[in-house]
Coordinates of C-alpha atoms and ligand atoms in Angstrom, one line a residue:
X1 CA -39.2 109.2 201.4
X2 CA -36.8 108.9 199.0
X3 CA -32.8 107.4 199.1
X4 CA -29.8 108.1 197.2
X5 CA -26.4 106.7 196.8
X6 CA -23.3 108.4 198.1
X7 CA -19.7 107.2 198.0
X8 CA -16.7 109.3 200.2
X9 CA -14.1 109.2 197.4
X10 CA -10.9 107.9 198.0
X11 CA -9.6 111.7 198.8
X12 CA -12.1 111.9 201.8
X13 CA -11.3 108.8 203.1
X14 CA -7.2 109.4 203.1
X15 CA -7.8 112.5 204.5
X16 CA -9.6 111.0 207.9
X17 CA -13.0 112.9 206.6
X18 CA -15.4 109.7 206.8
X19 CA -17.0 111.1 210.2
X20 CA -17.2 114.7 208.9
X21 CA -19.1 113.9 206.2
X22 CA -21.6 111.1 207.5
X23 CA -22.2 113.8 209.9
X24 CA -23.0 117.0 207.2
X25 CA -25.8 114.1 206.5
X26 CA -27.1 112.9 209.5
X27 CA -27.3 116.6 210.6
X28 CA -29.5 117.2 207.9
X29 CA -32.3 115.1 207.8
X30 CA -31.0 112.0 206.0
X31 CA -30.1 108.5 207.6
X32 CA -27.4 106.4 206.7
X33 CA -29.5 103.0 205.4
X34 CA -26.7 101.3 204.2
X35 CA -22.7 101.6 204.3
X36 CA -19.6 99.8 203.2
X37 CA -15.8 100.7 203.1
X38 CA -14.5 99.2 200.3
X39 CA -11.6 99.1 198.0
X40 CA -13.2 98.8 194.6
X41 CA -11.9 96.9 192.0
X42 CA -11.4 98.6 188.1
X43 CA -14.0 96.7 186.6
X44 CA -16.5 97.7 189.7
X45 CA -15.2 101.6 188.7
X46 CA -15.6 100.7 185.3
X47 CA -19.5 99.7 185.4
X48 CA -20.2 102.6 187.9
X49 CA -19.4 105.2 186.2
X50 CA -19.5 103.5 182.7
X51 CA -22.2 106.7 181.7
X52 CA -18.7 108.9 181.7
X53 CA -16.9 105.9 179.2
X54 CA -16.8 108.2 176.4
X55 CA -15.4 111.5 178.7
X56 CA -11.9 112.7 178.2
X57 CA -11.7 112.2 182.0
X58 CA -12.7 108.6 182.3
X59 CA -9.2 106.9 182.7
X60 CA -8.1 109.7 185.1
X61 CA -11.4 109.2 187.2
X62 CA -11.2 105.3 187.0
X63 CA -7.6 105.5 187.6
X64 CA -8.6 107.6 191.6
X65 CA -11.7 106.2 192.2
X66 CA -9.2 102.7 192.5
X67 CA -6.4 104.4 194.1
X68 CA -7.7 103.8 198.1
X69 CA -10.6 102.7 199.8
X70 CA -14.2 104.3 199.9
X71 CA -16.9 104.6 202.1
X72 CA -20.4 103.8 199.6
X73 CA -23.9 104.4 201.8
X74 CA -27.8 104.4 200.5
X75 CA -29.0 107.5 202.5
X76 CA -32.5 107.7 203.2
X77 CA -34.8 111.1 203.5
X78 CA -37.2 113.1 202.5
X79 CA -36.1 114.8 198.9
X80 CA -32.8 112.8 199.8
X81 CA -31.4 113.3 196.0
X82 CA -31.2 116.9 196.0
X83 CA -30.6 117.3 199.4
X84 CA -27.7 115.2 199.2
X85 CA -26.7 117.3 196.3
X86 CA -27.4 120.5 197.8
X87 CA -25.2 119.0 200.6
X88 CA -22.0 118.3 198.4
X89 CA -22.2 121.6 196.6
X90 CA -21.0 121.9 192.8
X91 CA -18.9 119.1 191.1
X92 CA -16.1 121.7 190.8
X93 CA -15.3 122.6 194.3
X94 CA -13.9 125.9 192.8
X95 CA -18.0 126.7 191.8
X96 CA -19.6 125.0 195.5
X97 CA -21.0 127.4 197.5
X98 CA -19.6 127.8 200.7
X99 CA -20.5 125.6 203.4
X100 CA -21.3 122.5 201.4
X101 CA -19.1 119.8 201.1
X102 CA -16.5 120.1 198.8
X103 CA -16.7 123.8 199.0
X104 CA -14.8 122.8 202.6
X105 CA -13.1 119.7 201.6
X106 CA -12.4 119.4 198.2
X107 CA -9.1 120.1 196.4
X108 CA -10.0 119.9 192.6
X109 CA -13.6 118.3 190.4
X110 CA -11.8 115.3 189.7
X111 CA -10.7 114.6 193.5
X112 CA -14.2 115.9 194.9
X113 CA -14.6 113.9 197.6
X114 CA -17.7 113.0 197.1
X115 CA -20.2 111.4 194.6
X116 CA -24.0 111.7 194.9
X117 CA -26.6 109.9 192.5
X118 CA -27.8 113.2 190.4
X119 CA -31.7 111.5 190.0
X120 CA -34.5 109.2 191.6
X121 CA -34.3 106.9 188.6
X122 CA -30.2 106.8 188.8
X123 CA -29.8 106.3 192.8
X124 CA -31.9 103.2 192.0
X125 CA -29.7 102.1 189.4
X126 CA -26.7 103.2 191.3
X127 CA -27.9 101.5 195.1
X128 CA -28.4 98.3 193.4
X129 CA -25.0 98.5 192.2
X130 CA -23.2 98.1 195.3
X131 CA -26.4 96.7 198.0
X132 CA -28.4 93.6 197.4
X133 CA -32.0 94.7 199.0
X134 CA -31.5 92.9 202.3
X135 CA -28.6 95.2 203.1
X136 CA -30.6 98.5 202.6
X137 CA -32.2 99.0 206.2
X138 CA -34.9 101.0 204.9
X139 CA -37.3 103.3 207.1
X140 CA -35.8 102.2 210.8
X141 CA -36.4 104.8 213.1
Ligands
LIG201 P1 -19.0 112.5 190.2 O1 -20.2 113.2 190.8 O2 -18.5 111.3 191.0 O3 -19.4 112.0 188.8 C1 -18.4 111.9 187.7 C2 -17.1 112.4 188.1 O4 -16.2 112.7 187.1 C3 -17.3 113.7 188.8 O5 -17.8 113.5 190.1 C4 -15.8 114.3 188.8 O6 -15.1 113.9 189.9 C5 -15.3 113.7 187.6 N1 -15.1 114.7 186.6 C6 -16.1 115.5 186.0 N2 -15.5 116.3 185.1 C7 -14.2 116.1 185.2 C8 -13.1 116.7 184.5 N3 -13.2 117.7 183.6 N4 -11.8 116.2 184.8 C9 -11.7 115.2 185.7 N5 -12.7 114.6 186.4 C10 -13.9 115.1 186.1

Protein backbone atom coordinates (compact mmCIF):
# COMPACT_ATOMS: atom_id res chain seq x y z
CA UNK A 1 0.00 0.00 0.00
CA UNK A 2 1.45 2.89 -0.99
CA UNK A 3 0.07 6.90 -1.10
CA UNK A 4 0.90 9.81 -3.09
CA UNK A 5 0.14 13.43 -3.20
CA UNK A 6 -2.15 15.01 -5.69
CA UNK A 7 -3.22 18.67 -6.05
CA UNK A 8 -6.26 19.72 -8.76
CA UNK A 9 -4.52 22.84 -10.07
CA UNK A 10 -6.11 26.04 -9.96
CA UNK A 11 -7.27 25.38 -13.82
CA UNK A 12 -9.29 22.19 -12.70
CA UNK A 13 -10.82 23.74 -9.93
CA UNK A 14 -12.10 27.04 -12.09
CA UNK A 15 -13.30 24.87 -14.53
CA UNK A 16 -15.88 22.90 -12.06
CA UNK A 17 -13.54 19.57 -12.65
CA UNK A 18 -12.93 18.70 -8.78
CA UNK A 19 -15.67 15.75 -9.02
CA UNK A 20 -14.37 14.53 -12.36
CA UNK A 21 -11.17 13.99 -11.33
CA UNK A 22 -11.56 12.56 -7.65
CA UNK A 23 -13.69 10.28 -9.55
CA UNK A 24 -10.83 9.08 -12.52
CA UNK A 25 -9.21 8.09 -8.91
CA UNK A 26 -11.68 6.48 -6.88
CA UNK A 27 -12.63 4.56 -10.11
CA UNK A 28 -9.35 3.15 -10.18
CA UNK A 29 -8.34 1.61 -7.18
CA UNK A 30 -7.09 4.60 -5.09
CA UNK A 31 -8.84 6.23 -1.99
CA UNK A 32 -8.90 9.73 -1.19
CA UNK A 33 -7.02 9.60 2.49
CA UNK A 34 -6.78 13.12 2.89
CA UNK A 35 -8.21 16.39 1.12
CA UNK A 36 -8.20 20.15 1.44
CA UNK A 37 -9.37 23.13 -0.87
CA UNK A 38 -7.07 25.65 -0.36
CA UNK A 39 -5.91 28.94 -1.64
CA UNK A 40 -2.17 28.63 -1.23
CA UNK A 41 -0.17 31.32 -0.35
CA UNK A 42 3.41 32.31 -2.58
CA UNK A 43 5.68 31.29 -0.06
CA UNK A 44 3.57 27.72 0.43
CA UNK A 45 4.05 27.62 -3.81
CA UNK A 46 7.43 28.61 -3.28
CA UNK A 47 8.61 25.61 -0.89
CA UNK A 48 6.47 23.09 -2.95
CA UNK A 49 7.84 23.31 -5.85
CA UNK A 50 11.15 24.94 -4.68
CA UNK A 51 12.96 21.60 -6.74
CA UNK A 52 11.87 23.80 -10.11
CA UNK A 53 13.64 27.32 -8.35
CA UNK A 54 16.22 27.32 -10.85
CA UNK A 55 13.57 26.46 -14.08
CA UNK A 56 12.87 29.20 -16.57
CA UNK A 57 9.25 28.42 -15.76
CA UNK A 58 9.27 28.86 -12.00
CA UNK A 59 7.71 32.52 -11.72
CA UNK A 60 5.20 31.58 -14.33
CA UNK A 61 4.24 28.34 -12.40
CA UNK A 62 4.33 30.08 -8.87
CA UNK A 63 2.57 32.92 -10.42
CA UNK A 64 -0.82 30.10 -11.44
CA UNK A 65 -0.32 27.71 -8.89
CA UNK A 66 -1.45 31.25 -6.57
CA UNK A 67 -3.94 32.46 -9.01
CA UNK A 68 -7.24 30.38 -7.41
CA UNK A 69 -7.95 27.78 -5.05
CA UNK A 70 -6.82 24.03 -5.16
CA UNK A 71 -8.05 20.92 -4.21
CA UNK A 72 -4.52 18.93 -2.43
CA UNK A 73 -5.42 15.02 -1.37
CA UNK A 74 -2.98 12.01 -0.07
CA UNK A 75 -4.43 9.14 -2.22
CA UNK A 76 -3.98 5.85 -0.91
CA UNK A 77 -3.46 2.37 -3.20
CA UNK A 78 -1.67 -0.20 -4.16
CA UNK A 79 1.31 1.14 -6.65
CA UNK A 80 -0.60 4.52 -5.93
CA UNK A 81 2.56 6.73 -7.40
CA UNK A 82 2.48 5.45 -10.83
CA UNK A 83 -0.99 4.74 -10.96
CA UNK A 84 -1.71 8.15 -10.15
CA UNK A 85 0.65 9.06 -12.82
CA UNK A 86 -0.50 6.71 -15.31
CA UNK A 87 -3.88 8.40 -14.40
CA UNK A 88 -2.84 12.06 -15.26
CA UNK A 89 -1.08 11.19 -18.42
CA UNK A 90 2.11 13.20 -19.62
CA UNK A 91 3.06 16.65 -18.11
CA UNK A 92 2.37 18.15 -21.57
CA UNK A 93 -1.17 17.42 -22.22
CA UNK A 94 -0.22 17.72 -26.04
CA UNK A 95 2.05 14.25 -25.31
CA UNK A 96 -0.92 12.35 -22.68
CA UNK A 97 -2.29 9.58 -24.08
CA UNK A 98 -5.80 9.72 -24.63
CA UNK A 99 -8.04 8.95 -21.86
CA UNK A 100 -5.90 10.12 -19.00
CA UNK A 101 -6.36 13.22 -17.35
CA UNK A 102 -5.03 16.04 -18.89
CA UNK A 103 -5.14 14.33 -22.27
CA UNK A 104 -9.12 15.24 -21.59
CA UNK A 105 -8.75 18.31 -19.47
CA UNK A 106 -5.80 20.05 -19.98
CA UNK A 107 -5.19 23.20 -22.03
CA UNK A 108 -1.30 23.62 -22.01
CA UNK A 109 1.91 21.83 -19.46
CA UNK A 110 2.04 24.81 -17.53
CA UNK A 111 -1.94 24.81 -16.80
CA UNK A 112 -2.09 20.92 -16.51
CA UNK A 113 -4.57 20.49 -14.17
CA UNK A 114 -3.05 18.41 -12.18
CA UNK A 115 0.13 17.57 -10.11
CA UNK A 116 1.12 14.12 -8.92
CA UNK A 117 4.27 13.24 -6.61
CA UNK A 118 6.61 11.60 -9.43
CA UNK A 119 8.32 9.01 -6.46
CA UNK A 120 7.68 7.00 -3.13
CA UNK A 121 10.45 9.00 -1.50
CA UNK A 122 8.89 12.51 -2.92
CA UNK A 123 5.02 11.85 -2.03
CA UNK A 124 6.40 11.56 1.51
CA UNK A 125 8.14 14.65 1.35
CA UNK A 126 5.44 16.25 -0.59
CA UNK A 127 2.15 14.74 1.94
CA UNK A 128 4.01 16.07 4.86
CA UNK A 129 4.00 19.30 3.22
CA UNK A 130 0.48 20.11 3.32
CA UNK A 131 -1.05 17.10 6.12
CA UNK A 132 0.19 16.81 9.68
CA UNK A 133 -0.09 12.72 10.23
CA UNK A 134 -3.37 12.85 12.12
CA UNK A 135 -5.11 14.21 9.04
CA UNK A 136 -4.03 11.37 6.67
CA UNK A 137 -6.91 8.64 7.35
CA UNK A 138 -4.75 5.90 6.29
CA UNK A 139 -6.03 2.25 5.43
CA UNK A 140 -10.06 2.90 6.36
CA UNK A 141 -11.96 0.65 4.46
P1 LIG B 1 3.86 19.51 -12.12
O1 LIG B 1 3.73 18.05 -12.28
O2 LIG B 1 2.98 20.20 -11.16
O3 LIG B 1 5.39 19.84 -11.73
C1 LIG B 1 6.04 21.02 -12.13
C2 LIG B 1 5.23 21.84 -13.07
O4 LIG B 1 5.95 22.78 -13.82
C3 LIG B 1 4.62 20.94 -14.12
O5 LIG B 1 3.62 20.16 -13.55
C4 LIG B 1 4.17 21.94 -15.16
O6 LIG B 1 2.89 22.44 -14.92
C5 LIG B 1 5.18 23.04 -14.98
N1 LIG B 1 6.06 23.08 -16.13
C6 LIG B 1 6.92 22.14 -16.53
N2 LIG B 1 7.55 22.54 -17.66
C7 LIG B 1 7.06 23.75 -17.96
C8 LIG B 1 7.32 24.66 -19.00
N3 LIG B 1 8.20 24.39 -19.96
N4 LIG B 1 6.64 25.82 -18.99
C9 LIG B 1 5.74 26.08 -17.99
N5 LIG B 1 5.47 25.24 -16.97
C10 LIG B 1 6.12 24.09 -16.97
Amino acid sequence: MEQTLSIIKPDGVKRNLIGKIVDRFESNGLRIAAMEMKWLSRREAEGFYAVHKDRPFFGELVDFMVSGPVVVMALEGEDAVVRNRDLMGATNPSEAKAGTIRADFAESIGENTVHGSDSLENAKIEINYFFPSTQVMSDIK
